[in-house]
C-alpha cells in the first residue's frame, strides 16, 4: 500500500503497479524525465468508468514521491521493483508483436507506437515488432519460426488478425505436442503463450467481450501486469479435416449471408456490414437443416457418475443457427449474441432461430441492441452445448463427425480419444441413443422470395469469426480453456458510480479491496 502526505490516499495492489522510475517522470502522452536525486515516480493502474461501454477504462496513474535522501530513494525503488517480481509471476518480459497496418482505420502502427510501446517500455518489456505485409504472415510466423524466449504474442488489429494469431498459437502447440488437429475427438493441448489484443480493427468483438472496452491503453495495461483470462475455443471440422478455429461466432443462415454479401461490397468500408444486413434481412431467407448437439452437463458432474450425455437432434427450417463460445458483444450489441455465455467453462451457446415472419425476426435482431431478452421469443431457442453438428435436410450424411460421435457419447460424459473415425453414427439416425425431435410445428412455411432476390437459395454459408466457410455440413467441438489472453473479463464498474471525481482528469484512484 502506498500513501503520501497530502490528505489524498491512494491504495494500489502491488499486482497493479506498472513500474517505478527514478526522478519525476511522465510517460503518456509524452515522455519527460526530470532527474532529481531524491524523487521517484510510481506508475499504476487507475480506473475510470466509461460512459459508453460496460467495462472500465484503465489509465496510467502516476504518483511522485520525494525522499529525505538519495539513499532512501534508492532503497524504496529497489524494494518496490523486487516486490513487483515476487508478486506478479505472470508479467511478460518478452513479447512478439504483430501489427496489421491495414486493419480498421489503418492506425495500427500509430496506436502501437504512441500508446502501447511507452507502457511496455515503462514495464521493462522487450518487444519484437513485426508489421505484417500480407494476410496470414503472423499465423505462418507462429507456426514455423523460433519462438524461444517469448512469453506472449500481441495482436495489434481486429478480430481477423486475432483469428490469425489464434490459429498460429494453437497450431504450433499441437504440432509440438504431436497431436492431430483434424480429429475432433482429440483433446488438444492448451497453449503456453498468452495472447494480448490491442484493438485496432473495425469491430474488435473479442477485445470488447474479454475486456469490456475498446481501448489500446487499457489493453496494454492488462498485458503488462500479466492478467490471465482462459478462453474456450471451438474447432470446426468438415469431411476428414479441421477447417478453422473460432473464438466468437460460427453462424449459418442470416450471419453467413450477411458476411457473403458484405464481402462483395468491401469498397464500402465498415458501412458494408449495415448495408448487407439490411439487404439480407429484406431478402427474408431461411434454410432447412438438421442440427445435432451434445448438451453441456446440466449440473456439476463427476467423472465417476456414469451419466450418459445424449445427442439431441432437431430438424427444420431456420433463419439462423449460431454457436458462440463467448457473449460476442461489441459496441453495437453491448450484451452480445448470448449475454450469459461464459468465457472459459468448456461450453458454447447454440442459438436456433426458427423461420418466422420478418417482423418477428426484426424484433429478435433489434433486441441485440437493447437490454431486452432476445431469447424470450417463441421462435428462438438456446442450448448450452459441448459439440454441434449440422447437416443439410434430406438425410445425406457426411463422414466428418462420426469420430466425434463415437468419442463423445461415452459413458462418463467425458471426451474419449478415439483414433478411428467409424461406425457410431447409426444410433443417431435410428434414434436409439439420441432424441430425435422433428419440429415442423415450429416451422413456418418458407418464404420463397423477399424484396431483394428473385429466387431464394437452398443453402447458406457459415460465418466463422468473419471468414466464409462455403460448405454447409460441419461439426464443431468446444475445447475448454485452450488459450489464455492477457485480460480478466469485464470488471464490475458499480463501485465507481458513486465517485463523482473519478474521471480521466481526476488524480485519485478508488480501488475496492479485492
Ligand atoms: N499486411 C496485410 N495485408 C493485408 N491483409 C492483412 C495484412 N495483415 C493482416 N491482414 C489480414 O487482414 C484481415 C483483417 O484485419 P483486421 O481483423 O486486423 O481488421 P478489420 O477486418 O478491419 O477488423 P475486424 O476483424 O475487427 O472487423 C485479417 O484477416 C488479416 O489476416
Short mmCIF file of C-alpha atoms and ligand atoms in Angstrom, two decimals:
data_model
loop_
_atom_site.label_atom_id
_atom_site.label_comp_id
_atom_site.label_asym_id
_atom_site.label_seq_id
_atom_site.Cartn_x
_atom_site.Cartn_y
_atom_site.Cartn_z
CA UNK A 1 0.00 0.00 0.00
CA UNK A 2 1.35 3.36 -0.98
CA UNK A 3 0.40 6.54 0.71
CA UNK A 4 1.62 10.06 0.61
CA UNK A 5 1.47 13.01 2.90
CA UNK A 6 -1.37 15.05 1.49
CA UNK A 7 -4.89 14.20 2.56
CA UNK A 8 -5.26 12.05 -0.53
CA UNK A 9 -4.60 8.37 -0.01
CA UNK A 10 -4.13 6.10 -2.98
CA UNK A 11 -4.25 2.38 -2.40
CA UNK A 12 -2.84 0.20 -5.14
CA UNK A 13 -2.40 -3.58 -5.07
CA UNK A 14 1.21 -4.44 -5.90
CA UNK A 15 -0.13 -6.54 -8.79
CA UNK A 16 -1.40 -3.32 -10.36
CA UNK A 17 1.79 -1.30 -10.06
CA UNK A 18 3.12 -0.92 -13.59
CA UNK A 19 6.61 0.38 -12.89
CA UNK A 20 8.87 2.53 -10.74
CA UNK A 21 11.21 5.19 -12.15
CA UNK A 22 13.82 7.43 -10.54
CA UNK A 23 13.11 11.14 -10.80
CA UNK A 24 9.92 12.94 -11.74
CA UNK A 25 8.79 11.07 -14.79
CA UNK A 26 5.87 11.35 -17.21
CA UNK A 27 5.22 8.69 -19.87
CA UNK A 28 1.93 9.40 -21.65
CA UNK A 29 1.14 11.32 -23.77
CA UNK A 30 4.86 12.20 -23.99
CA UNK A 31 7.87 11.06 -22.09
CA UNK A 32 9.57 13.59 -19.86
CA UNK A 33 12.12 12.99 -17.10
CA UNK A 34 13.26 15.46 -14.50
CA UNK A 35 16.11 13.63 -12.84
CA UNK A 36 16.34 14.66 -9.23
CA UNK A 37 18.24 12.81 -6.53
CA UNK A 38 15.51 12.37 -4.00
CA UNK A 39 12.42 11.75 -6.17
CA UNK A 40 10.84 8.67 -7.62
CA UNK A 41 7.63 8.08 -9.56
CA UNK A 42 5.30 5.11 -9.22
CA UNK A 43 3.04 4.18 -12.15
CA UNK A 44 -0.06 2.12 -11.54
CA UNK A 45 -3.44 1.14 -12.96
CA UNK A 46 -6.04 3.85 -12.48
CA UNK A 47 -9.65 3.03 -13.28
CA UNK A 48 -12.35 5.26 -14.59
CA UNK A 49 -15.83 4.42 -15.73
CA UNK A 50 -16.62 4.73 -19.38
CA UNK A 51 -19.88 6.40 -20.26
CA UNK A 52 -20.25 4.45 -23.47
CA UNK A 53 -19.27 0.88 -22.63
CA UNK A 54 -19.86 -1.68 -19.92
CA UNK A 55 -16.26 -2.14 -18.82
CA UNK A 56 -13.80 0.14 -17.08
CA UNK A 57 -11.21 2.23 -18.80
CA UNK A 58 -7.75 1.79 -17.37
CA UNK A 59 -5.33 4.68 -17.36
CA UNK A 60 -1.72 5.02 -16.32
CA UNK A 61 -1.89 6.56 -12.85
CA UNK A 62 1.23 8.34 -11.58
CA UNK A 63 2.35 9.45 -8.16
CA UNK A 64 5.61 11.21 -7.31
CA UNK A 65 7.42 10.74 -4.03
CA UNK A 66 10.19 12.84 -2.52
CA UNK A 67 12.50 11.16 -0.01
CA UNK A 68 14.73 12.88 2.59
CA UNK A 69 17.84 11.45 0.88
CA UNK A 70 19.03 9.73 -2.26
CA UNK A 71 19.96 6.60 -0.25
CA UNK A 72 16.40 6.26 1.00
CA UNK A 73 15.03 6.88 -2.50
CA UNK A 74 17.20 4.07 -3.88
CA UNK A 75 16.04 1.71 -1.13
CA UNK A 76 12.41 2.45 -1.97
CA UNK A 77 12.81 1.86 -5.71
CA UNK A 78 14.81 -1.34 -5.15
CA UNK A 79 12.25 -2.81 -2.76
CA UNK A 80 9.31 -1.86 -4.95
CA UNK A 81 10.90 -3.50 -8.01
CA UNK A 82 11.61 -6.65 -6.02
CA UNK A 83 8.00 -6.69 -4.81
CA UNK A 84 6.75 -6.49 -8.41
CA UNK A 85 8.84 -9.50 -9.42
CA UNK A 86 7.73 -11.55 -6.42
CA UNK A 87 4.02 -10.77 -6.55
CA UNK A 88 3.38 -10.93 -10.29
CA UNK A 89 4.95 -14.08 -11.75
CA UNK A 90 2.87 -13.91 -14.95
CA UNK A 91 4.14 -10.50 -16.05
CA UNK A 92 5.64 -10.85 -19.51
CA UNK A 93 9.30 -9.99 -20.09
CA UNK A 94 9.49 -10.57 -23.84
CA UNK A 95 6.65 -10.20 -26.34
CA UNK A 96 6.22 -10.87 -30.04
CA UNK A 97 4.06 -8.10 -31.50
CA UNK A 98 2.23 -8.33 -34.84
CA UNK A 99 0.77 -5.13 -36.27
CA UNK A 100 -1.74 -5.25 -39.11
CA UNK A 101 -1.21 -1.85 -40.77
CA UNK A 102 -4.44 -2.21 -42.76
CA UNK A 103 -6.90 -3.22 -40.01
CA UNK A 104 -9.83 -0.94 -39.12
CA UNK A 105 -8.93 2.71 -39.77
CA UNK A 106 -5.36 1.71 -40.70
CA UNK A 107 -3.98 3.19 -37.47
CA UNK A 108 -2.37 0.03 -36.05
CA UNK A 109 1.21 1.32 -36.26
CA UNK A 110 0.35 4.71 -34.78
CA UNK A 111 -1.68 3.15 -31.95
CA UNK A 112 1.17 0.80 -31.07
CA UNK A 113 4.00 3.32 -31.15
CA UNK A 114 2.22 6.21 -29.43
CA UNK A 115 0.07 4.45 -26.81
CA UNK A 116 1.33 0.93 -26.25
CA UNK A 117 5.13 0.87 -26.72
CA UNK A 118 5.73 3.53 -23.99
CA UNK A 119 3.76 1.43 -21.49
CA UNK A 120 5.71 -1.72 -22.44
CA UNK A 121 8.98 0.18 -22.09
CA UNK A 122 8.00 1.51 -18.68
CA UNK A 123 7.22 -2.04 -17.53
CA UNK A 124 10.61 -3.26 -18.74
CA UNK A 125 9.18 -5.46 -21.51
CA UNK A 126 11.30 -6.06 -24.59
CA UNK A 127 9.24 -6.50 -27.74
CA UNK A 128 10.00 -7.83 -31.17
CA UNK A 129 7.66 -5.98 -33.55
CA UNK A 130 6.58 -7.29 -36.95
CA UNK A 131 4.42 -5.11 -39.18
CA UNK A 132 2.68 -7.59 -41.48
CA UNK A 133 3.00 -7.29 -45.24
CA UNK A 134 0.37 -9.86 -46.16
CA UNK A 135 -2.57 -11.77 -44.73
CA UNK A 136 -1.58 -14.90 -42.76
CA UNK A 137 2.01 -13.74 -42.24
CA UNK A 138 1.52 -13.69 -38.46
CA UNK A 139 -0.03 -17.17 -38.48
CA UNK A 140 2.79 -18.60 -40.61
CA UNK A 141 5.44 -17.00 -38.43
CA UNK A 142 3.90 -18.55 -35.32
CA UNK A 143 3.70 -21.95 -36.99
CA UNK A 144 7.25 -22.04 -38.32
CA UNK A 145 9.68 -19.67 -36.62
CA UNK A 146 11.66 -19.98 -33.40
CA UNK A 147 9.55 -18.68 -30.51
CA UNK A 148 12.03 -19.40 -27.73
CA UNK A 149 12.05 -16.79 -25.00
CA UNK A 150 8.70 -15.19 -25.79
CA UNK A 151 6.11 -15.07 -23.01
CA UNK A 152 3.28 -13.95 -25.22
CA UNK A 153 2.07 -12.72 -28.59
CA UNK A 154 0.43 -9.34 -29.06
CA UNK A 155 -2.07 -8.73 -31.84
CA UNK A 156 -2.49 -5.12 -32.98
CA UNK A 157 -5.52 -5.35 -35.23
CA UNK A 158 -9.10 -6.58 -35.32
CA UNK A 159 -10.90 -9.88 -34.99
CA UNK A 160 -9.48 -11.19 -38.27
CA UNK A 161 -5.94 -10.54 -37.11
CA UNK A 162 -6.73 -12.13 -33.74
CA UNK A 163 -8.03 -15.19 -35.57
CA UNK A 164 -4.73 -15.48 -37.46
CA UNK A 165 -2.79 -15.41 -34.22
CA UNK A 166 -5.20 -17.85 -32.58
CA UNK A 167 -4.60 -20.33 -35.42
CA UNK A 168 -0.84 -19.85 -35.22
CA UNK A 169 -0.62 -20.29 -31.46
CA UNK A 170 -2.97 -23.30 -31.30
CA UNK A 171 -1.42 -24.96 -34.37
CA UNK A 172 2.13 -24.54 -33.04
CA UNK A 173 1.18 -26.02 -29.66
CA UNK A 174 -0.46 -29.09 -31.23
CA UNK A 175 2.47 -29.56 -33.64
CA UNK A 176 4.90 -29.59 -30.74
CA UNK A 177 2.68 -31.93 -28.75
CA UNK A 178 2.34 -34.28 -31.76
CA UNK A 179 -1.46 -34.05 -31.75
CA UNK A 180 -3.70 -34.31 -34.81
CA UNK A 181 -5.91 -31.24 -35.10
CA UNK A 182 -8.08 -32.86 -37.77
CA UNK A 183 -9.65 -35.34 -35.40
CA UNK A 184 -12.42 -33.59 -33.47
CA UNK A 185 -12.23 -36.25 -30.78
CA UNK A 186 -8.65 -35.43 -29.81
CA UNK A 187 -8.21 -33.41 -26.63
CA UNK A 188 -6.00 -30.52 -27.71
CA UNK A 189 -3.17 -29.18 -25.59
CA UNK A 190 -3.71 -25.74 -24.08
CA UNK A 191 -1.31 -23.11 -25.35
CA UNK A 192 1.56 -21.87 -23.19
CA UNK A 193 1.88 -18.49 -24.97
CA UNK A 194 -0.54 -15.81 -23.78
CA UNK A 195 -2.25 -13.61 -26.39
CA UNK A 196 -2.72 -9.88 -25.89
CA UNK A 197 -5.13 -7.90 -28.06
CA UNK A 198 -4.55 -4.23 -28.80
CA UNK A 199 -7.77 -3.24 -30.55
CA UNK A 200 -7.14 -1.64 -33.95
CA UNK A 201 -9.82 -3.26 -36.13
CA UNK A 202 -13.35 -2.47 -37.24
CA UNK A 203 -15.37 -4.49 -34.71
CA UNK A 204 -12.91 -5.79 -32.11
CA UNK A 205 -15.51 -8.16 -30.71
CA UNK A 206 -13.05 -10.46 -28.87
CA UNK A 207 -11.42 -7.49 -27.14
CA UNK A 208 -14.80 -5.98 -26.19
CA UNK A 209 -16.05 -9.27 -24.80
CA UNK A 210 -12.95 -10.04 -22.75
CA UNK A 211 -12.06 -6.54 -21.52
CA UNK A 212 -15.33 -4.60 -21.77
CA UNK A 213 -13.89 -1.59 -23.60
CA UNK A 214 -12.16 -0.95 -26.90
CA UNK A 215 -9.18 0.99 -25.67
CA UNK A 216 -5.50 0.37 -26.51
CA UNK A 217 -4.16 1.81 -23.23
CA UNK A 218 -6.49 -0.38 -21.14
CA UNK A 219 -5.44 -3.45 -23.12
CA UNK A 220 -1.72 -2.63 -22.85
CA UNK A 221 -2.06 -2.31 -19.06
CA UNK A 222 -3.75 -5.73 -18.85
CA UNK A 223 -0.77 -7.11 -20.77
CA UNK A 224 2.00 -5.54 -18.69
CA UNK A 225 0.55 -6.62 -15.34
CA UNK A 226 0.22 -10.17 -16.68
CA UNK A 227 -3.54 -10.63 -16.34
CA UNK A 228 -4.60 -14.07 -17.46
CA UNK A 229 -8.02 -14.99 -18.85
CA UNK A 230 -8.56 -18.53 -20.17
CA UNK A 231 -10.73 -18.82 -23.25
CA UNK A 232 -12.72 -21.67 -24.77
CA UNK A 233 -12.21 -22.24 -28.48
CA UNK A 234 -14.40 -24.08 -30.96
CA UNK A 235 -12.83 -26.30 -33.61
CA UNK A 236 -14.82 -26.55 -36.85
CA UNK A 237 -14.44 -29.67 -38.97
CA UNK A 238 -15.64 -30.67 -42.41
CA UNK A 239 -15.06 -34.02 -44.04
CA UNK A 240 -11.85 -35.55 -42.74
CA UNK A 241 -10.21 -32.35 -41.59
CA UNK A 242 -10.11 -29.28 -39.40
CA UNK A 243 -11.38 -26.20 -41.20
CA UNK A 244 -10.88 -23.41 -38.67
CA UNK A 245 -10.92 -22.45 -35.02
CA UNK A 246 -13.46 -19.96 -33.73
CA UNK A 247 -13.46 -17.88 -30.57
CA UNK A 248 -16.64 -15.90 -31.14
CA UNK A 249 -19.23 -16.82 -33.80
CA UNK A 250 -19.93 -19.78 -36.01
CA UNK A 251 -23.18 -18.79 -37.74
CA UNK A 252 -25.26 -20.21 -40.60
CA UNK A 253 -28.17 -18.54 -42.39
CA UNK A 254 -28.53 -14.84 -41.61
CA UNK A 255 -24.98 -14.29 -40.31
CA UNK A 256 -23.43 -16.31 -43.14
CA UNK A 257 -25.45 -14.44 -45.76
CA UNK A 258 -24.56 -11.03 -44.29
CA UNK A 259 -20.86 -11.90 -44.45
CA UNK A 260 -21.13 -13.22 -48.01
CA UNK A 261 -22.98 -10.06 -49.10
CA UNK A 262 -20.53 -7.76 -47.33
CA UNK A 263 -17.52 -9.44 -48.94
CA UNK A 264 -18.93 -8.33 -52.30
CA UNK A 265 -19.00 -4.74 -51.03
CA UNK A 266 -15.58 -4.34 -49.38
CA UNK A 267 -15.24 -0.99 -51.15
CA UNK A 268 -17.95 0.39 -48.85
CA UNK A 269 -15.70 0.08 -45.77
CA UNK A 270 -17.25 -0.71 -42.35
CA UNK A 271 -20.66 0.52 -43.59
CA UNK A 272 -20.86 -2.63 -45.75
CA UNK A 273 -22.00 -4.65 -42.71
CA UNK A 274 -25.03 -2.44 -42.04
CA UNK A 275 -25.89 -2.30 -45.72
CA UNK A 276 -25.54 -6.05 -46.21
CA UNK A 277 -27.53 -6.71 -43.04
CA UNK A 278 -30.41 -4.70 -44.47
CA UNK A 279 -30.21 -6.45 -47.86
CA UNK A 280 -30.18 -9.91 -46.30
CA UNK A 281 -32.97 -9.04 -43.89
CA UNK A 282 -35.17 -7.84 -46.77
CA UNK A 283 -34.44 -10.98 -48.76
CA UNK A 284 -36.15 -12.87 -45.94
CA UNK A 285 -34.38 -16.19 -46.38
CA UNK A 286 -34.49 -19.30 -44.24
CA UNK A 287 -32.78 -22.65 -44.67
CA UNK A 288 -33.61 -26.28 -43.98
CA UNK A 289 -31.19 -28.35 -42.00
CA UNK A 290 -30.62 -30.80 -39.19
CA UNK A 291 -28.83 -29.60 -36.08
CA UNK A 292 -27.45 -32.17 -33.66
CA UNK A 293 -25.95 -31.06 -30.38
CA UNK A 294 -24.38 -32.57 -27.32
CA UNK A 295 -25.78 -30.69 -24.30
CA UNK A 296 -23.35 -29.50 -21.62
CA UNK A 297 -23.66 -31.08 -18.19
CA UNK A 298 -26.77 -29.65 -16.60
CA UNK A 299 -25.14 -29.67 -13.14
CA UNK A 300 -21.60 -30.28 -12.00
CA UNK A 301 -20.95 -33.90 -12.79
CA UNK A 302 -18.41 -36.37 -11.59
CA UNK A 303 -16.23 -38.41 -13.91
CA UNK A 304 -17.46 -41.48 -11.98
CA UNK A 305 -21.20 -40.86 -12.16
CA UNK A 306 -21.63 -42.93 -15.33
CA UNK A 307 -24.03 -40.33 -16.76
CA UNK A 308 -24.58 -40.62 -20.50
CA UNK A 309 -24.95 -37.33 -22.31
CA UNK A 310 -27.01 -37.94 -25.37
CA UNK A 311 -27.03 -36.13 -28.66
CA UNK A 312 -30.20 -34.21 -29.40
CA UNK A 313 -31.30 -33.75 -32.98
CA UNK A 314 -33.60 -31.04 -34.33
CA UNK A 315 -34.73 -30.75 -37.89
CA UNK A 316 -36.47 -27.83 -39.54
CA UNK A 317 -36.18 -24.52 -41.30
CA UNK A 318 -34.03 -21.86 -39.64
CA UNK A 319 -33.42 -18.16 -40.05
CA UNK A 320 -30.11 -18.68 -38.34
CA UNK A 321 -28.09 -21.26 -36.47
CA UNK A 322 -25.34 -19.77 -34.29
CA UNK A 323 -22.75 -21.20 -31.96
CA UNK A 324 -20.70 -18.91 -29.75
CA UNK A 325 -18.07 -19.60 -27.08
CA UNK A 326 -18.42 -16.11 -25.57
CA UNK A 327 -21.10 -13.43 -25.31
CA UNK A 328 -19.72 -11.92 -28.55
CA UNK A 329 -20.55 -8.38 -27.55
CA UNK A 330 -19.45 -5.30 -29.41
CA UNK A 331 -20.22 -1.60 -29.41
CA UNK A 332 -23.41 -2.16 -31.46
CA UNK A 333 -24.58 -5.03 -29.28
CA UNK A 334 -23.27 -4.33 -25.77
CA UNK A 335 -24.70 -7.52 -24.24
CA UNK A 336 -23.90 -9.61 -27.28
CA UNK A 337 -25.26 -12.63 -29.06
CA UNK A 338 -25.55 -14.67 -25.87
CA UNK A 339 -25.21 -12.36 -22.86
CA UNK A 340 -24.59 -15.04 -20.23
CA UNK A 341 -22.14 -17.17 -22.20
CA UNK A 342 -19.04 -17.96 -20.16
CA UNK A 343 -15.56 -17.35 -21.45
CA UNK A 344 -13.94 -20.46 -20.08
CA UNK A 345 -16.38 -23.13 -18.89
CA UNK A 346 -15.78 -25.54 -21.79
CA UNK A 347 -19.20 -24.93 -23.35
CA UNK A 348 -20.70 -22.92 -26.17
CA UNK A 349 -24.19 -21.48 -26.60
CA UNK A 350 -26.20 -22.79 -29.56
CA UNK A 351 -28.88 -20.35 -30.71
CA UNK A 352 -31.55 -21.65 -33.07
CA UNK A 353 -33.81 -19.07 -34.69
CA UNK A 354 -36.63 -20.84 -36.45
CA UNK A 355 -38.23 -19.49 -39.56
CA UNK A 356 -40.58 -16.70 -38.65
CA UNK A 357 -42.18 -13.64 -40.17
CA UNK A 358 -39.96 -10.62 -40.93
CA UNK A 359 -41.35 -8.57 -38.05
CA UNK A 360 -40.57 -11.35 -35.59
CA UNK A 361 -37.01 -11.68 -36.89
CA UNK A 362 -36.55 -7.91 -36.81
CA UNK A 363 -37.63 -7.96 -33.15
CA UNK A 364 -35.02 -10.64 -32.48
CA UNK A 365 -32.28 -8.63 -34.19
CA UNK A 366 -33.32 -5.35 -32.58
CA UNK A 367 -33.19 -6.85 -29.09
CA UNK A 368 -29.46 -7.40 -29.54
CA UNK A 369 -29.02 -3.65 -29.40
CA UNK A 370 -31.04 -3.25 -26.19
CA UNK A 371 -31.15 -4.95 -22.79
CA UNK A 372 -34.31 -6.88 -23.70
CA UNK A 373 -34.01 -10.69 -23.66
CA UNK A 374 -33.58 -11.79 -27.27
CA UNK A 375 -34.20 -15.42 -26.29
CA UNK A 376 -37.66 -14.69 -24.90
CA UNK A 377 -39.36 -15.15 -28.26
CA UNK A 378 -41.38 -18.21 -29.33
CA UNK A 379 -39.24 -18.92 -32.39
CA UNK A 380 -35.87 -18.78 -30.58
CA UNK A 381 -34.19 -21.50 -28.53
CA UNK A 382 -30.80 -21.54 -26.89
CA UNK A 383 -28.83 -24.50 -25.55
CA UNK A 384 -25.54 -24.75 -23.70
CA UNK A 385 -23.55 -27.37 -25.59
CA UNK A 386 -20.21 -29.13 -25.95
CA UNK A 387 -20.49 -30.04 -29.62
CA UNK A 388 -22.72 -29.34 -32.61
CA UNK A 389 -23.20 -30.95 -35.97
CA UNK A 390 -25.10 -29.53 -38.92
CA UNK A 391 -26.28 -31.47 -41.93
CA UNK A 392 -28.49 -30.49 -44.79
CA UNK A 393 -32.03 -31.77 -44.64
CA UNK A 394 -32.72 -34.81 -46.75
CA UNK A 395 -30.64 -37.25 -44.77
CA UNK A 396 -27.36 -37.04 -46.72
CA UNK A 397 -24.73 -37.81 -44.14
CA UNK A 398 -21.13 -36.79 -44.37
CA UNK A 399 -18.39 -38.74 -42.72
CA UNK A 400 -16.82 -35.82 -40.95
CA UNK A 401 -18.08 -36.18 -37.44
CA UNK A 402 -18.54 -39.87 -36.94
CA UNK A 403 -15.37 -39.99 -34.86
CA UNK A 404 -16.72 -37.16 -32.74
CA UNK A 405 -19.94 -39.00 -32.05
CA UNK A 406 -18.06 -42.17 -31.27
CA UNK A 407 -15.74 -40.46 -28.86
CA UNK A 408 -18.17 -38.15 -27.17
CA UNK A 409 -21.19 -40.22 -26.25
CA UNK A 410 -19.09 -42.35 -23.90
CA UNK A 411 -20.39 -43.41 -20.52
CA UNK A 412 -18.87 -40.78 -18.25
CA UNK A 413 -19.79 -37.85 -20.38
CA UNK A 414 -16.11 -37.08 -20.91
CA UNK A 415 -14.32 -36.99 -24.22
CA UNK A 416 -12.52 -40.18 -25.12
CA UNK A 417 -9.69 -40.13 -27.61
CA UNK A 418 -10.57 -42.39 -30.45
CA UNK A 419 -8.38 -42.72 -33.46
CA UNK A 420 -10.97 -44.47 -35.60
CA UNK A 421 -13.49 -42.37 -37.46
CA UNK A 422 -16.06 -45.06 -37.95
CA UNK A 423 -19.21 -46.68 -37.09
CA UNK A 424 -21.07 -44.93 -34.29
CA UNK A 425 -23.33 -42.83 -36.45
CA UNK A 426 -26.20 -45.23 -36.94
CA UNK A 427 -27.62 -44.73 -33.48
CA UNK A 428 -28.38 -41.10 -34.25
CA UNK A 429 -30.26 -41.86 -37.40
CA UNK A 430 -32.14 -44.65 -35.69
CA UNK A 431 -32.83 -42.55 -32.62
CA UNK A 432 -31.60 -45.36 -30.39
CA UNK A 433 -29.20 -43.28 -28.34
CA UNK A 434 -30.29 -39.74 -29.10
CA UNK A 435 -33.56 -37.90 -29.00
CA UNK A 436 -34.99 -37.09 -32.41
CA UNK A 437 -37.26 -34.07 -32.39
CA UNK A 438 -38.93 -33.04 -35.57
CA UNK A 439 -40.09 -29.51 -35.14
CA UNK A 440 -42.22 -28.94 -38.17
CA UNK A 441 -44.81 -27.44 -35.85
CA UNK A 442 -42.35 -24.61 -35.02
CA UNK A 443 -41.54 -24.13 -38.67
CA UNK A 444 -43.45 -21.64 -40.73
CA UNK A 445 -43.99 -22.30 -44.40
CA UNK A 446 -40.96 -20.97 -46.29
CA UNK A 447 -40.90 -17.52 -47.79
CA UNK A 448 -39.65 -18.27 -51.25
CA UNK A 449 -38.85 -14.73 -52.19
CA UNK A 450 -38.04 -11.48 -50.48
CA UNK A 451 -37.81 -7.96 -51.79
CA UNK A 452 -34.24 -8.28 -52.94
CA UNK A 453 -33.91 -11.60 -54.69
CA UNK A 454 -35.97 -13.41 -57.26
CA UNK A 455 -35.09 -16.91 -56.14
CA UNK A 456 -34.19 -17.96 -52.62
CA UNK A 457 -31.07 -20.14 -52.43
CA UNK A 458 -31.49 -23.54 -50.78
CA UNK A 459 -28.22 -23.44 -48.91
CA UNK A 460 -26.38 -20.73 -46.95
CA UNK A 461 -22.73 -20.48 -45.91
CA UNK A 462 -21.14 -20.45 -42.46
CA UNK A 463 -19.65 -17.32 -40.99
CA UNK A 464 -16.73 -18.46 -38.85
CA UNK A 465 -15.34 -15.41 -36.99
CA UNK A 466 -15.72 -13.35 -40.16
CA UNK A 467 -14.44 -15.97 -42.61
CA UNK A 468 -16.79 -17.69 -45.05
CA UNK A 469 -16.93 -21.47 -44.94
CA UNK A 470 -18.50 -22.47 -48.24
CA UNK A 471 -19.69 -25.94 -47.17
CA UNK A 472 -22.80 -26.25 -45.04
CA UNK A 473 -22.08 -29.62 -43.40
CA UNK A 474 -19.78 -29.14 -40.44
CA UNK A 475 -19.23 -30.39 -36.95
CA UNK A 476 -17.93 -28.26 -34.10
CA UNK A 477 -16.38 -29.12 -30.78
CA UNK A 478 -15.72 -26.75 -27.87
CA UNK A 479 -12.25 -27.06 -26.32
CA UNK A 480 -12.25 -25.71 -22.76
CA UNK A 481 -9.61 -23.10 -21.91
CA UNK A 482 -7.50 -23.82 -24.97
CA UNK A 483 -5.84 -20.39 -24.98
CA UNK A 484 -5.11 -17.64 -22.45
CA UNK A 485 -5.48 -13.93 -23.02
CA UNK A 486 -3.87 -11.04 -21.19
CA UNK A 487 -7.27 -9.93 -19.85
CA UNK A 488 -9.54 -10.53 -16.85
CA UNK A 489 -13.09 -10.42 -18.20
CA UNK A 490 -15.38 -7.45 -17.73
CA UNK A 491 -14.89 -5.73 -14.37
CA UNK A 492 -17.84 -4.59 -12.35
CA UNK A 493 -17.85 -0.80 -12.52
CA UNK A 494 -20.63 -0.20 -9.98
CA UNK A 495 -18.21 0.88 -7.25
CA UNK A 496 -17.13 3.79 -9.39
CA UNK A 497 -20.65 5.05 -9.97
CA UNK A 498 -20.82 6.95 -6.66
CA UNK A 499 -17.46 8.60 -7.13
CA UNK A 500 -18.14 11.80 -8.98
CA UNK A 501 -14.47 12.71 -9.08
CA UNK A 502 -13.20 9.60 -10.82
CA UNK A 503 -12.88 10.90 -14.32
CA UNK A 504 -9.97 10.98 -16.68
CA UNK A 505 -8.78 14.26 -15.25
CA UNK A 506 -9.01 13.02 -11.66
CA UNK A 507 -5.72 12.18 -9.95
CA UNK A 508 -7.26 9.92 -7.38
CA UNK A 509 -7.89 6.23 -7.75
CA UNK A 510 -10.60 4.46 -5.80
CA UNK A 511 -9.96 0.75 -5.69
CA UNK A 512 -12.05 -1.57 -3.56
CA UNK A 513 -10.32 -4.34 -1.61
CA UNK A 514 -10.06 -7.50 -3.76
N1 LIG B 1 -0.39 -6.69 -44.25
C1 LIG B 1 -1.60 -7.18 -44.51
N2 LIG B 1 -2.17 -7.01 -45.72
C2 LIG B 1 -3.41 -7.47 -45.98
N3 LIG B 1 -4.16 -8.15 -45.10
C3 LIG B 1 -3.64 -8.36 -43.88
C4 LIG B 1 -2.34 -7.89 -43.53
N4 LIG B 1 -2.10 -8.25 -42.24
C5 LIG B 1 -3.20 -8.93 -41.81
N5 LIG B 1 -4.12 -8.99 -42.79
C6 LIG B 1 -5.46 -9.61 -42.76
O1 LIG B 1 -6.43 -8.56 -42.68
C7 LIG B 1 -7.64 -9.10 -42.17
C8 LIG B 1 -8.44 -8.05 -41.45
O2 LIG B 1 -7.68 -7.48 -40.45
P1 LIG B 1 -8.20 -6.99 -39.03
O3 LIG B 1 -9.01 -8.02 -38.37
O4 LIG B 1 -6.98 -6.53 -38.30
O5 LIG B 1 -9.07 -5.70 -39.36
P2 LIG B 1 -10.63 -5.48 -39.63
O6 LIG B 1 -11.13 -6.53 -40.55
O7 LIG B 1 -10.77 -4.08 -40.03
O8 LIG B 1 -11.27 -5.62 -38.18
P3 LIG B 1 -12.36 -6.64 -37.59
O9 LIG B 1 -11.84 -8.01 -37.94
O10 LIG B 1 -12.36 -6.36 -36.11
O11 LIG B 1 -13.67 -6.30 -38.22
C9 LIG B 1 -7.21 -10.25 -41.30
O12 LIG B 1 -7.94 -11.40 -41.66
C10 LIG B 1 -5.73 -10.46 -41.56
O13 LIG B 1 -5.45 -11.80 -41.88
#
